Amino acid sequence: MILTVTLNTALDITYRVPSLRPHTSHRVTEVVERPGGKGLNVARVLAALGHEVTVTGFTGGATGRIVQDRLTAVPGLVDALVPVTGPTRRTIAVVDELTGDTTQLNEPGPTVTSAEWSAFQETYEDLVPSVAAVALCGSLPPGVPVGAYAGLIRTAKAAGVPVLLDTSGEALRRGVAARPDILKPNADELAELTGSHEPLRATRDARRRGARAVVASLGKEGLLAATPEGRWRATPPTRVRGNPAGAGDAVVAGLLSSLVERLPWPDRLTRAVALSAATVRAPVAGEFDRDAFDELVGRVEVTTDVSAA
């Protein structure tokens, strides 16, 4: 069983329009709603890969009930979300069918009270000892302490459970100091953490700050991994156009699934890159194009990075 934590869950709403233009009205050709937030996207990809997964975090209000209702339809997924008084947020993705580009609008999350935060911590501490790995994903809703992820990492490590962290800002800075097993930033998050826009130097610095392994998402250039076993680059065979929402979450799912399957790092990166590209081709976040994944996984190029040995 894999545990994903989404403290700021969402209802992801995807609109498709023939062409997105500012300052005018649009006729929407399709609307799709899915449970969202980074950890829920990760969980759906993991479940599609055949892994049993438990999701926890916060949910509230009418939007939260929709999220939980939709989660019941996902085979292999267990709902351990903790209720809050405030409403779960919505995120809006507008896909321009002419260009394939996506515009994203993200609402803030509900304000979490100290009692609600304590209830979540109790749930998390009960779940951790029975899982094979933990993913801590996404932003912190208002009211949650900025050092929340650092505390959750320490709880997982005390139980001997490997933990992956995927967040940003001060939550990332505090979290990396708690020594997560895998840190999964994108290029901007990595630069903000380390002050360096040179990925090789930045991944090395992030490891010095506490992360055991760092896997940085570099957009169309794929992934750069710095681990105790070595450094690798993994690149997709072609540039993929589509909806990028959830591509980074697919990377997390690829890393986690291959971690619990005890695959070597090159195979982990191959799966992560192929899943990310296959997710861009899917219409909504948290899903991936199975045919594209099967085709891409054999074409991902993984090279040893000897330049920063």
XYZ file of C-alpha atoms in Angstrom:
309
model
C 0.000 0.000 0.000
C 1.227 3.491 -0.899
C 0.010 6.586 0.982
C -0.405 9.956 -0.738
C -1.011 13.132 1.270
C -2.903 16.044 -0.299
C -3.447 18.755 2.288
C -4.975 21.088 -0.314
C -7.324 18.813 -2.281
C -9.346 20.221 -5.157
C -12.046 19.536 -7.673
C -10.264 19.833 -11.030
C -12.513 21.229 -13.749
C -11.258 21.131 -17.346
C -12.915 23.247 -20.032
C -12.120 22.757 -23.704
C -12.701 25.698 -26.073
C -12.045 25.976 -29.833
C -9.690 28.925 -29.287
C -8.918 30.855 -26.093
C -8.921 34.640 -26.566
C -8.839 37.319 -23.851
C -11.619 39.856 -23.389
C -14.330 37.795 -25.098
C -16.863 35.062 -24.357
C -16.259 31.427 -25.263
C -18.407 28.436 -26.109
C -17.176 25.443 -24.111
C -17.129 22.219 -26.129
C -16.453 19.844 -23.202
C -16.389 19.934 -19.395
C -14.652 17.277 -17.291
C -14.541 17.144 -13.467
C -12.070 15.020 -11.493
C -10.782 14.826 -7.904
C -7.629 16.939 -7.851
C -4.708 18.225 -5.898
C -1.265 16.790 -6.533
C -1.511 13.786 -4.206
C -4.899 12.711 -5.595
C -3.522 12.910 -9.137
C -0.575 10.765 -8.027
C -2.950 8.268 -6.407
C -5.076 7.826 -9.541
C -2.002 7.135 -11.668
C -0.707 4.661 -9.068
C -4.069 2.896 -9.010
C -4.073 2.701 -12.823
C -0.648 1.066 -12.600
C -2.135 -1.610 -10.343
C -0.944 -0.384 -6.946
C -3.173 -0.175 -3.897
C -3.139 3.381 -2.588
C -4.627 5.283 0.342
C -5.293 9.017 0.092
C -5.422 11.388 3.016
C -5.528 15.131 3.513
C -8.468 17.494 3.939
C -11.892 17.733 2.306
C -14.854 19.970 3.071
C -18.153 21.407 1.899
C -20.184 20.493 -1.170
C -17.101 20.470 -3.400
C -15.374 18.096 -0.994
C -18.332 15.720 -1.138
C -18.099 15.671 -4.931
C -14.388 14.857 -4.676
C -15.047 11.955 -2.324
C -17.926 10.639 -4.406
C -15.679 10.573 -7.469
C -12.904 8.791 -5.563
C -15.206 5.836 -4.852
C -15.112 5.019 -8.570
C -11.317 4.506 -8.584
C -10.442 0.792 -8.152
C -7.709 0.099 -5.608
C -8.029 3.488 -3.889
C -8.925 3.916 -0.194
C -10.320 7.273 1.016
C -8.895 8.382 4.390
C -9.522 12.120 3.910
C -10.150 14.199 7.035
C -13.191 16.530 7.094
C -12.849 20.297 7.582
C -15.456 23.029 7.896
C -14.241 25.119 4.956
C -15.021 24.160 1.345
C -12.554 22.275 -0.811
C -11.143 24.495 -3.559
C -11.649 24.209 -7.301
C -9.031 24.459 -10.037
C -9.975 25.458 -13.562
C -7.995 24.366 -16.621
C -8.980 25.897 -19.972
C -7.622 23.927 -22.922
C -7.242 25.791 -26.210
C -8.042 23.179 -28.878
C -6.381 25.241 -31.606
C -2.942 25.465 -29.970
C -3.148 22.645 -27.410
C -2.076 25.080 -24.673
C -3.702 25.187 -21.232
C -4.522 28.123 -18.944
C -4.783 27.243 -15.239
C -6.762 29.031 -12.494
C -6.282 27.780 -8.911
C -8.488 28.813 -6.000
C -7.065 29.056 -2.462
C -7.861 26.209 -0.093
C -10.011 26.275 3.056
C -8.647 27.629 6.333
C -7.726 24.669 8.543
C -8.213 25.034 12.299
C -5.750 23.766 14.887
C -8.235 21.046 15.904
C -8.588 19.912 12.267
C -4.809 19.839 11.867
C -4.484 17.720 15.010
C -7.132 15.314 13.704
C -5.183 14.924 10.467
C -1.935 14.249 12.319
C -3.619 11.461 14.288
C -4.946 9.911 11.069
C -1.539 10.156 9.411
C 0.273 8.585 12.366
C -2.201 5.685 12.310
C -1.728 5.094 8.564
C 2.044 5.384 8.168
C 3.192 2.139 9.860
C 1.153 0.000 7.435
C 2.324 1.521 4.121
C 5.326 0.896 1.853
C 5.950 4.546 0.900
C 4.540 8.036 1.446
C 4.172 10.966 -0.964
C 3.682 14.457 0.477
C 2.351 16.602 -2.339
C 1.283 20.132 -3.112
C 0.617 23.415 -1.366
C -0.408 24.000 2.231
C -3.907 25.398 2.818
C -4.275 28.419 5.126
C -3.937 27.516 8.794
C -1.548 24.582 8.315
C 1.899 25.281 9.852
C 4.591 26.100 7.301
C 6.749 23.347 8.782
C 3.994 20.744 8.406
C 5.783 18.629 5.814
C 8.964 18.549 7.877
C 7.032 17.018 10.769
C 5.285 14.510 8.505
C 8.624 13.468 7.005
C 10.069 12.837 10.460
C 7.044 10.723 11.392
C 7.446 8.550 8.279
C 11.185 8.146 8.743
C 10.721 7.186 12.390
C 8.460 4.373 11.157
C 11.066 3.270 8.588
C 8.872 4.312 5.648
C 10.483 6.065 2.639
C 8.971 9.451 1.865
C 8.869 11.639 -1.254
C 8.312 15.401 -1.014
C 6.826 17.480 -3.846
C 6.020 21.033 -2.784
C 7.346 24.575 -3.136
C 8.337 27.738 -1.305
C 8.956 27.781 2.421
C 7.238 24.412 2.850
C 9.913 22.967 0.539
C 12.719 24.740 2.362
C 11.569 23.455 5.752
C 10.775 20.005 4.387
C 14.122 19.302 2.756
C 15.873 19.904 6.084
C 13.912 16.925 7.493
C 15.768 14.661 5.013
C 13.140 13.183 2.663
C 14.243 10.112 0.717
C 13.274 11.720 -2.600
C 12.775 15.402 -3.414
C 10.867 16.106 -6.656
C 11.053 19.830 -7.555
C 10.593 21.436 -10.937
C 13.277 23.740 -12.299
C 11.791 26.911 -10.772
C 11.276 25.313 -7.357
C 14.811 23.948 -7.384
C 16.228 27.371 -8.260
C 14.171 29.033 -5.532
C 15.413 26.501 -2.980
C 19.094 26.686 -3.871
C 19.548 30.088 -5.516
C 21.085 28.398 -8.569
C 19.551 28.235 -12.055
C 22.114 25.648 -13.136
C 20.385 22.283 -12.571
C 23.530 20.220 -11.996
C 24.748 22.536 -9.259
C 21.248 22.968 -7.823
C 20.520 19.246 -7.452
C 23.862 18.757 -5.717
C 23.083 21.643 -3.362
C 19.589 20.284 -2.616
C 21.168 17.001 -1.531
C 23.523 18.880 0.772
C 20.492 20.566 2.323
C 19.101 17.179 3.356
C 17.414 15.281 0.508
C 18.773 11.771 0.024
C 17.905 11.865 -3.699
C 16.730 14.721 -5.922
C 14.771 14.220 -9.146
C 14.258 17.547 -10.897
C 11.613 18.024 -13.612
C 13.119 20.104 -16.430
C 10.080 20.345 -18.702
C 10.719 19.211 -22.276
C 14.290 18.263 -21.264
C 12.974 15.493 -19.008
C 14.435 14.635 -15.609
C 17.759 15.111 -13.862
C 18.397 12.772 -10.921
C 21.064 13.066 -8.244
C 21.144 10.043 -5.922
C 23.610 8.215 -3.653
C 23.953 5.629 -6.449
C 24.793 8.140 -9.195
C 23.444 10.893 -11.435
C 21.306 10.418 -14.552
C 19.446 12.381 -17.183
C 16.254 10.971 -18.676
C 14.719 12.587 -21.739
C 11.538 11.875 -23.723
C 11.987 10.854 -27.383
C 9.853 13.698 -28.723
C 8.222 16.877 -27.479
C 4.643 16.123 -26.474
C 1.859 18.696 -26.817
C -1.324 18.658 -24.770
C -2.497 19.393 -21.234
C 0.567 19.583 -18.919
C -1.570 19.605 -15.747
C -0.644 16.527 -13.733
C 2.552 15.731 -15.666
C 4.698 16.321 -12.580
C 2.309 14.206 -10.517
C 2.768 11.363 -13.001
C 6.526 11.651 -12.402
C 5.887 11.192 -8.670
C 3.698 8.144 -9.364
C 6.395 6.659 -11.580
C 9.069 7.189 -8.945
C 6.942 5.815 -6.107
C 5.681 2.767 -7.955
C 9.174 1.779 -9.073
C 10.550 2.475 -5.591
C 8.217 -0.035 -3.954
C 8.929 -2.470 -6.812
C 12.666 -2.069 -6.030
C 13.626 -1.099 -9.575
C 17.055 0.455 -10.254
C 17.225 4.212 -10.767
C 17.468 4.177 -14.594
C 14.256 2.122 -14.762
C 12.548 4.449 -12.288
C 13.405 7.457 -14.433
C 12.324 5.716 -17.629
C 8.905 4.991 -16.154
C 8.561 8.502 -14.727
C 9.372 10.240 -18.021
C 7.091 7.961 -20.052
C 4.214 8.460 -17.609
C 4.703 12.227 -17.635
C 4.588 12.402 -21.423
C 1.595 10.048 -21.568
C -0.212 12.273 -19.053
C 0.290 15.350 -21.238
C -1.492 13.435 -24.022
C -4.446 12.575 -21.754
C -7.390 14.997 -21.621
C -7.352 15.611 -17.823
C -4.864 15.570 -14.930
C -4.509 12.344 -12.987
C -4.922 10.146 -16.061
C -2.482 8.933 -18.675
C -2.747 7.606 -22.202
C -1.950 3.895 -21.790
C -1.065 3.365 -25.451
C 1.249 6.378 -25.401
C 2.901 5.113 -22.212
C 3.514 1.661 -23.672
C 4.982 3.225 -26.798
C 7.136 5.829 -25.022
C 8.586 3.671 -22.250
C 10.846 1.862 -24.718
C 12.096 5.104 -26.258
C 13.093 7.166 -23.201
C 16.819 7.860 -23.192
C 18.605 7.573 -19.845
C 22.263 8.581 -19.695
C 24.758 8.609 -16.854
C 25.709 12.167 -15.984
C 29.489 11.978 -15.692
C 29.908 15.760 -15.792
C 28.991 16.113 -12.116
C 30.368 12.928 -10.609
